[in-house]
Structures are given as structure tokens and as C-alpha cells.
mmCIF file of the C-alpha atoms, coordinates in Angstrom:
data_MODEL
# 
_entry.id   MODEL 
# 
loop_
_atom_site.group_PDB 
_atom_site.id 
_atom_site.type_symbol 
_atom_site.label_atom_id 
_atom_site.label_alt_id 
_atom_site.label_comp_id 
_atom_site.label_asym_id 
_atom_site.label_entity_id 
_atom_site.label_seq_id 
_atom_site.pdbx_PDB_ins_code 
_atom_site.Cartn_x 
_atom_site.Cartn_y 
_atom_site.Cartn_z 
_atom_site.occupancy 
_atom_site.B_iso_or_equiv 
_atom_site.pdbx_formal_charge 
_atom_site.auth_seq_id 
_atom_site.auth_comp_id 
_atom_site.auth_asym_id 
_atom_site.auth_atom_id 
_atom_site.pdbx_PDB_model_num 
ATOM 1   C CA . MET A 1 1   ? -98.036 45.700 63.586 1.00 0.00 ? 1   MET A CA 1 
ATOM 2   C CA . GLY A 1 2   ? -96.052 42.501 63.047 1.00 0.00 ? 2   GLY A CA 1 
ATOM 3   C CA . GLU A 1 3   ? -94.657 40.176 65.661 1.00 0.00 ? 3   GLU A CA 1 
ATOM 4   C CA . LEU A 1 4   ? -91.909 41.548 67.891 1.00 0.00 ? 4   LEU A CA 1 
ATOM 5   C CA . VAL A 1 5   ? -89.079 39.060 68.444 1.00 0.00 ? 5   VAL A CA 1 
ATOM 6   C CA . LYS A 1 6   ? -86.620 39.611 71.280 1.00 0.00 ? 6   LYS A CA 1 
ATOM 7   C CA . VAL A 1 7   ? -83.029 39.382 70.012 1.00 0.00 ? 7   VAL A CA 1 
ATOM 8   C CA . CYS A 1 8   ? -80.889 40.641 72.897 1.00 0.00 ? 8   CYS A CA 1 
ATOM 9   C CA . ARG A 1 9   ? -80.579 43.025 75.810 1.00 0.00 ? 9   ARG A CA 1 
ATOM 10  C CA . VAL A 1 10  ? -79.298 46.575 75.381 1.00 0.00 ? 10  VAL A CA 1 
ATOM 11  C CA . SER A 1 11  ? -76.218 45.711 77.443 1.00 0.00 ? 11  SER A CA 1 
ATOM 12  C CA . ASP A 1 12  ? -75.366 42.792 75.120 1.00 0.00 ? 12  ASP A CA 1 
ATOM 13  C CA . LEU A 1 13  ? -74.383 45.099 72.252 1.00 0.00 ? 13  LEU A CA 1 
ATOM 14  C CA . PRO A 1 14  ? -71.706 47.770 72.803 1.00 0.00 ? 14  PRO A CA 1 
ATOM 15  C CA . ASP A 1 15  ? -72.118 51.247 71.330 1.00 0.00 ? 15  ASP A CA 1 
ATOM 16  C CA . PRO A 1 16  ? -70.926 51.228 68.598 1.00 0.00 ? 16  PRO A CA 1 
ATOM 17  C CA . GLY A 1 17  ? -71.480 47.552 67.958 1.00 0.00 ? 17  GLY A CA 1 
ATOM 18  C CA . LYS A 1 18  ? -73.085 44.941 65.737 1.00 0.00 ? 18  LYS A CA 1 
ATOM 19  C CA . ALA A 1 19  ? -74.383 41.391 65.950 1.00 0.00 ? 19  ALA A CA 1 
ATOM 20  C CA . VAL A 1 20  ? -76.355 38.965 63.809 1.00 0.00 ? 20  VAL A CA 1 
ATOM 21  C CA . PHE A 1 21  ? -79.484 37.167 64.962 1.00 0.00 ? 21  PHE A CA 1 
ATOM 22  C CA . ASP A 1 22  ? -81.689 34.500 63.430 1.00 0.00 ? 22  ASP A CA 1 
ATOM 23  C CA . VAL A 1 23  ? -85.174 36.001 63.531 1.00 0.00 ? 23  VAL A CA 1 
ATOM 24  C CA . ASN A 1 24  ? -87.731 33.440 62.390 1.00 0.00 ? 24  ASN A CA 1 
ATOM 25  C CA . GLY A 1 25  ? -85.244 31.917 59.941 1.00 0.00 ? 25  GLY A CA 1 
ATOM 26  C CA . ARG A 1 26  ? -84.003 35.249 58.595 1.00 0.00 ? 26  ARG A CA 1 
ATOM 27  C CA . MET A 1 27  ? -80.498 36.512 59.377 1.00 0.00 ? 27  MET A CA 1 
ATOM 28  C CA . ILE A 1 28  ? -80.785 40.074 60.682 1.00 0.00 ? 28  ILE A CA 1 
ATOM 29  C CA . ALA A 1 29  ? -77.835 42.373 61.441 1.00 0.00 ? 29  ALA A CA 1 
ATOM 30  C CA . VAL A 1 30  ? -78.476 44.604 64.451 1.00 0.00 ? 30  VAL A CA 1 
ATOM 31  C CA . PHE A 1 31  ? -76.399 47.727 64.997 1.00 0.00 ? 31  PHE A CA 1 
ATOM 32  C CA . HIS A 1 32  ? -76.052 49.940 68.078 1.00 0.00 ? 32  HIS A CA 1 
ATOM 33  C CA . VAL A 1 33  ? -74.803 53.418 67.156 1.00 0.00 ? 33  VAL A CA 1 
ATOM 34  C CA . SER A 1 34  ? -75.041 56.615 69.197 1.00 0.00 ? 34  SER A CA 1 
ATOM 35  C CA . GLY A 1 35  ? -77.570 55.108 71.594 1.00 0.00 ? 35  GLY A CA 1 
ATOM 36  C CA . THR A 1 36  ? -79.949 53.894 68.875 1.00 0.00 ? 36  THR A CA 1 
ATOM 37  C CA . PHE A 1 37  ? -80.511 50.415 67.464 1.00 0.00 ? 37  PHE A CA 1 
ATOM 38  C CA . TRP A 1 38  ? -80.953 49.685 63.745 1.00 0.00 ? 38  TRP A CA 1 
ATOM 39  C CA . ALA A 1 39  ? -81.572 46.420 61.871 1.00 0.00 ? 39  ALA A CA 1 
ATOM 40  C CA . ILE A 1 40  ? -81.122 45.289 58.263 1.00 0.00 ? 40  ILE A CA 1 
ATOM 41  C CA . ASP A 1 41  ? -80.872 41.970 56.453 1.00 0.00 ? 41  ASP A CA 1 
ATOM 42  C CA . ASP A 1 42  ? -77.397 40.493 56.846 1.00 0.00 ? 42  ASP A CA 1 
ATOM 43  C CA . VAL A 1 43  ? -77.043 39.824 53.115 1.00 0.00 ? 43  VAL A CA 1 
ATOM 44  C CA . CYS A 1 44  ? -75.187 42.005 50.627 1.00 0.00 ? 44  CYS A CA 1 
ATOM 45  C CA . THR A 1 45  ? -77.370 42.583 47.574 1.00 0.00 ? 45  THR A CA 1 
ATOM 46  C CA . HIS A 1 46  ? -74.286 42.450 45.341 1.00 0.00 ? 46  HIS A CA 1 
ATOM 47  C CA . ASP A 1 47  ? -73.168 38.881 46.034 1.00 0.00 ? 47  ASP A CA 1 
ATOM 48  C CA . GLY A 1 48  ? -75.030 37.534 49.064 1.00 0.00 ? 48  GLY A CA 1 
ATOM 49  C CA . GLY A 1 49  ? -72.134 38.026 51.482 1.00 0.00 ? 49  GLY A CA 1 
ATOM 50  C CA . PRO A 1 50  ? -72.601 38.579 55.220 1.00 0.00 ? 50  PRO A CA 1 
ATOM 51  C CA . LEU A 1 51  ? -72.701 42.348 55.788 1.00 0.00 ? 51  LEU A CA 1 
ATOM 52  C CA . ALA A 1 52  ? -72.178 42.349 59.549 1.00 0.00 ? 52  ALA A CA 1 
ATOM 53  C CA . GLU A 1 53  ? -68.739 40.785 59.098 1.00 0.00 ? 53  GLU A CA 1 
ATOM 54  C CA . GLY A 1 54  ? -67.667 44.075 57.512 1.00 0.00 ? 54  GLY A CA 1 
ATOM 55  C CA . GLU A 1 55  ? -66.442 47.305 59.052 1.00 0.00 ? 55  GLU A CA 1 
ATOM 56  C CA . LEU A 1 56  ? -68.953 49.624 60.712 1.00 0.00 ? 56  LEU A CA 1 
ATOM 57  C CA . ARG A 1 57  ? -68.174 53.318 60.132 1.00 0.00 ? 57  ARG A CA 1 
ATOM 58  C CA . GLY A 1 58  ? -70.737 55.564 61.754 1.00 0.00 ? 58  GLY A CA 1 
ATOM 59  C CA . TYR A 1 59  ? -74.050 54.637 60.123 1.00 0.00 ? 59  TYR A CA 1 
ATOM 60  C CA . THR A 1 60  ? -72.382 52.758 57.256 1.00 0.00 ? 60  THR A CA 1 
ATOM 61  C CA . ILE A 1 61  ? -71.615 49.047 57.052 1.00 0.00 ? 61  ILE A CA 1 
ATOM 62  C CA . ILE A 1 62  ? -69.031 48.025 54.471 1.00 0.00 ? 62  ILE A CA 1 
ATOM 63  C CA . CYS A 1 63  ? -69.368 44.582 52.912 1.00 0.00 ? 63  CYS A CA 1 
ATOM 64  C CA . PRO A 1 64  ? -66.157 42.625 53.581 1.00 0.00 ? 64  PRO A CA 1 
ATOM 65  C CA . ARG A 1 65  ? -66.178 40.957 50.154 1.00 0.00 ? 65  ARG A CA 1 
ATOM 66  C CA . HIS A 1 66  ? -66.194 43.795 47.611 1.00 0.00 ? 66  HIS A CA 1 
ATOM 67  C CA . GLY A 1 67  ? -66.608 46.997 49.613 1.00 0.00 ? 67  GLY A CA 1 
ATOM 68  C CA . ALA A 1 68  ? -70.250 47.856 48.859 1.00 0.00 ? 68  ALA A CA 1 
ATOM 69  C CA . GLN A 1 69  ? -71.561 50.264 51.490 1.00 0.00 ? 69  GLN A CA 1 
ATOM 70  C CA . PHE A 1 70  ? -75.032 50.376 53.026 1.00 0.00 ? 70  PHE A CA 1 
ATOM 71  C CA . ASP A 1 71  ? -76.765 52.829 55.357 1.00 0.00 ? 71  ASP A CA 1 
ATOM 72  C CA . ILE A 1 72  ? -77.728 50.836 58.465 1.00 0.00 ? 72  ILE A CA 1 
ATOM 73  C CA . ARG A 1 73  ? -80.645 53.205 59.176 1.00 0.00 ? 73  ARG A CA 1 
ATOM 74  C CA . THR A 1 74  ? -82.433 52.688 55.862 1.00 0.00 ? 74  THR A CA 1 
ATOM 75  C CA . GLY A 1 75  ? -80.723 49.788 54.103 1.00 0.00 ? 75  GLY A CA 1 
ATOM 76  C CA . HIS A 1 76  ? -79.992 51.989 51.071 1.00 0.00 ? 76  HIS A CA 1 
ATOM 77  C CA . ALA A 1 77  ? -76.981 51.037 48.962 1.00 0.00 ? 77  ALA A CA 1 
ATOM 78  C CA . LYS A 1 78  ? -74.465 53.898 49.072 1.00 0.00 ? 78  LYS A CA 1 
ATOM 79  C CA . THR A 1 79  ? -71.732 52.637 46.738 1.00 0.00 ? 79  THR A CA 1 
ATOM 80  C CA . MET A 1 80  ? -71.056 50.206 43.928 1.00 0.00 ? 80  MET A CA 1 
ATOM 81  C CA . PRO A 1 81  ? -70.899 47.338 43.344 1.00 0.00 ? 81  PRO A CA 1 
ATOM 82  C CA . ALA A 1 82  ? -74.282 47.193 45.122 1.00 0.00 ? 82  ALA A CA 1 
ATOM 83  C CA . VAL A 1 83  ? -77.085 48.935 43.275 1.00 0.00 ? 83  VAL A CA 1 
ATOM 84  C CA . LYS A 1 84  ? -79.997 47.628 45.349 1.00 0.00 ? 84  LYS A CA 1 
ATOM 85  C CA . GLY A 1 85  ? -80.507 48.292 49.049 1.00 0.00 ? 85  GLY A CA 1 
ATOM 86  C CA . VAL A 1 86  ? -81.137 45.729 51.767 1.00 0.00 ? 86  VAL A CA 1 
ATOM 87  C CA . THR A 1 87  ? -84.345 45.430 53.737 1.00 0.00 ? 87  THR A CA 1 
ATOM 88  C CA . ALA A 1 88  ? -84.489 47.480 56.935 1.00 0.00 ? 88  ALA A CA 1 
ATOM 89  C CA . HIS A 1 89  ? -86.460 46.257 59.941 1.00 0.00 ? 89  HIS A CA 1 
ATOM 90  C CA . LYS A 1 90  ? -88.146 48.038 62.833 1.00 0.00 ? 90  LYS A CA 1 
ATOM 91  C CA . VAL A 1 91  ? -86.321 47.902 66.170 1.00 0.00 ? 91  VAL A CA 1 
ATOM 92  C CA . VAL A 1 92  ? -88.182 48.393 69.433 1.00 0.00 ? 92  VAL A CA 1 
ATOM 93  C CA . VAL A 1 93  ? -86.398 48.809 72.762 1.00 0.00 ? 93  VAL A CA 1 
ATOM 94  C CA . GLN A 1 94  ? -88.540 48.063 75.804 1.00 0.00 ? 94  GLN A CA 1 
ATOM 95  C CA . GLY A 1 95  ? -86.619 48.582 79.012 1.00 0.00 ? 95  GLY A CA 1 
ATOM 96  C CA . GLU A 1 96  ? -83.442 46.551 78.582 1.00 0.00 ? 96  GLU A CA 1 
ATOM 97  C CA . ASP A 1 97  ? -84.803 44.297 75.842 1.00 0.00 ? 97  ASP A CA 1 
ATOM 98  C CA . VAL A 1 98  ? -84.242 44.781 72.095 1.00 0.00 ? 98  VAL A CA 1 
ATOM 99  C CA . TYR A 1 99  ? -86.930 43.482 69.730 1.00 0.00 ? 99  TYR A CA 1 
ATOM 100 C CA . ILE A 1 100 ? -87.098 43.234 65.931 1.00 0.00 ? 100 ILE A CA 1 
ATOM 101 C CA . GLU A 1 101 ? -90.235 43.454 63.833 1.00 0.00 ? 101 GLU A CA 1 
ATOM 102 C CA . VAL A 1 102 ? -89.337 41.759 60.546 1.00 0.00 ? 102 VAL A CA 1 
ATOM 103 C CA . ASN A 1 103 ? -90.306 43.720 57.438 1.00 0.00 ? 103 ASN A CA 1 
ATOM 104 C CA . GLU A 1 104 ? -91.955 40.996 55.351 1.00 0.00 ? 104 GLU A CA 1 
ATOM 105 C CA . SER A 1 105 ? -92.921 43.335 52.511 1.00 0.00 ? 105 SER A CA 1 
ATOM 106 C CA . ALA A 1 106 ? -89.467 43.419 50.952 1.00 0.00 ? 106 ALA A CA 1 
# 
């Protein structure tokens, strides 16, 4: 298991909600949807834009630049112009604290 890095408290992120955190120099978008937290890289694979600035619709984040859609649970690209998914990261909630374990393999 990799290092767990605390990013926020559960109460810091509304449901539904999103925020971006610098986790060891990597920008990670954290989402709170239906009582569960999810995390993916905050970089659109189409043009490098910031995903979390886009609209969150259920479990889908829509890139604000060109409309590429990604599943926040898996990072999979759902629509063009993105053809490659983003890296998903493990989220651990311990009590009121939300931690990210960065997926270094991607």
C-alpha cells in the first residue's frame, strides 16, 4: 500500500461536490457523489485542461475546454475528443478525514 495523504475533511466537500488538491506535487481532483469519494488526475488527456473546472453530472466530469467526458469512478474517457482515460486514485475515509493514495503506476 502506498502513502496515504490527507486532503480534506468529509465536511469540507459538499455532496455532490468537487475540489482540487496538490498531493505530493500532483494535482488531484476529488469528487463527493452520493456519499462516496472518488479521485482522478485533474488533467484532461485531450489537451491538458483542468477537469475539475468543468461541470459534474452524476459520476461524469465534463472538461470545460472541449467537452470531453470522464467517469470519476474509473477515470475512463467516455466521449471524444478524449480517447485516453485519466489516472484514478484510491480514496480512503477514516472518520472525518479524507485521504488519497496516489496511483504511481499510470
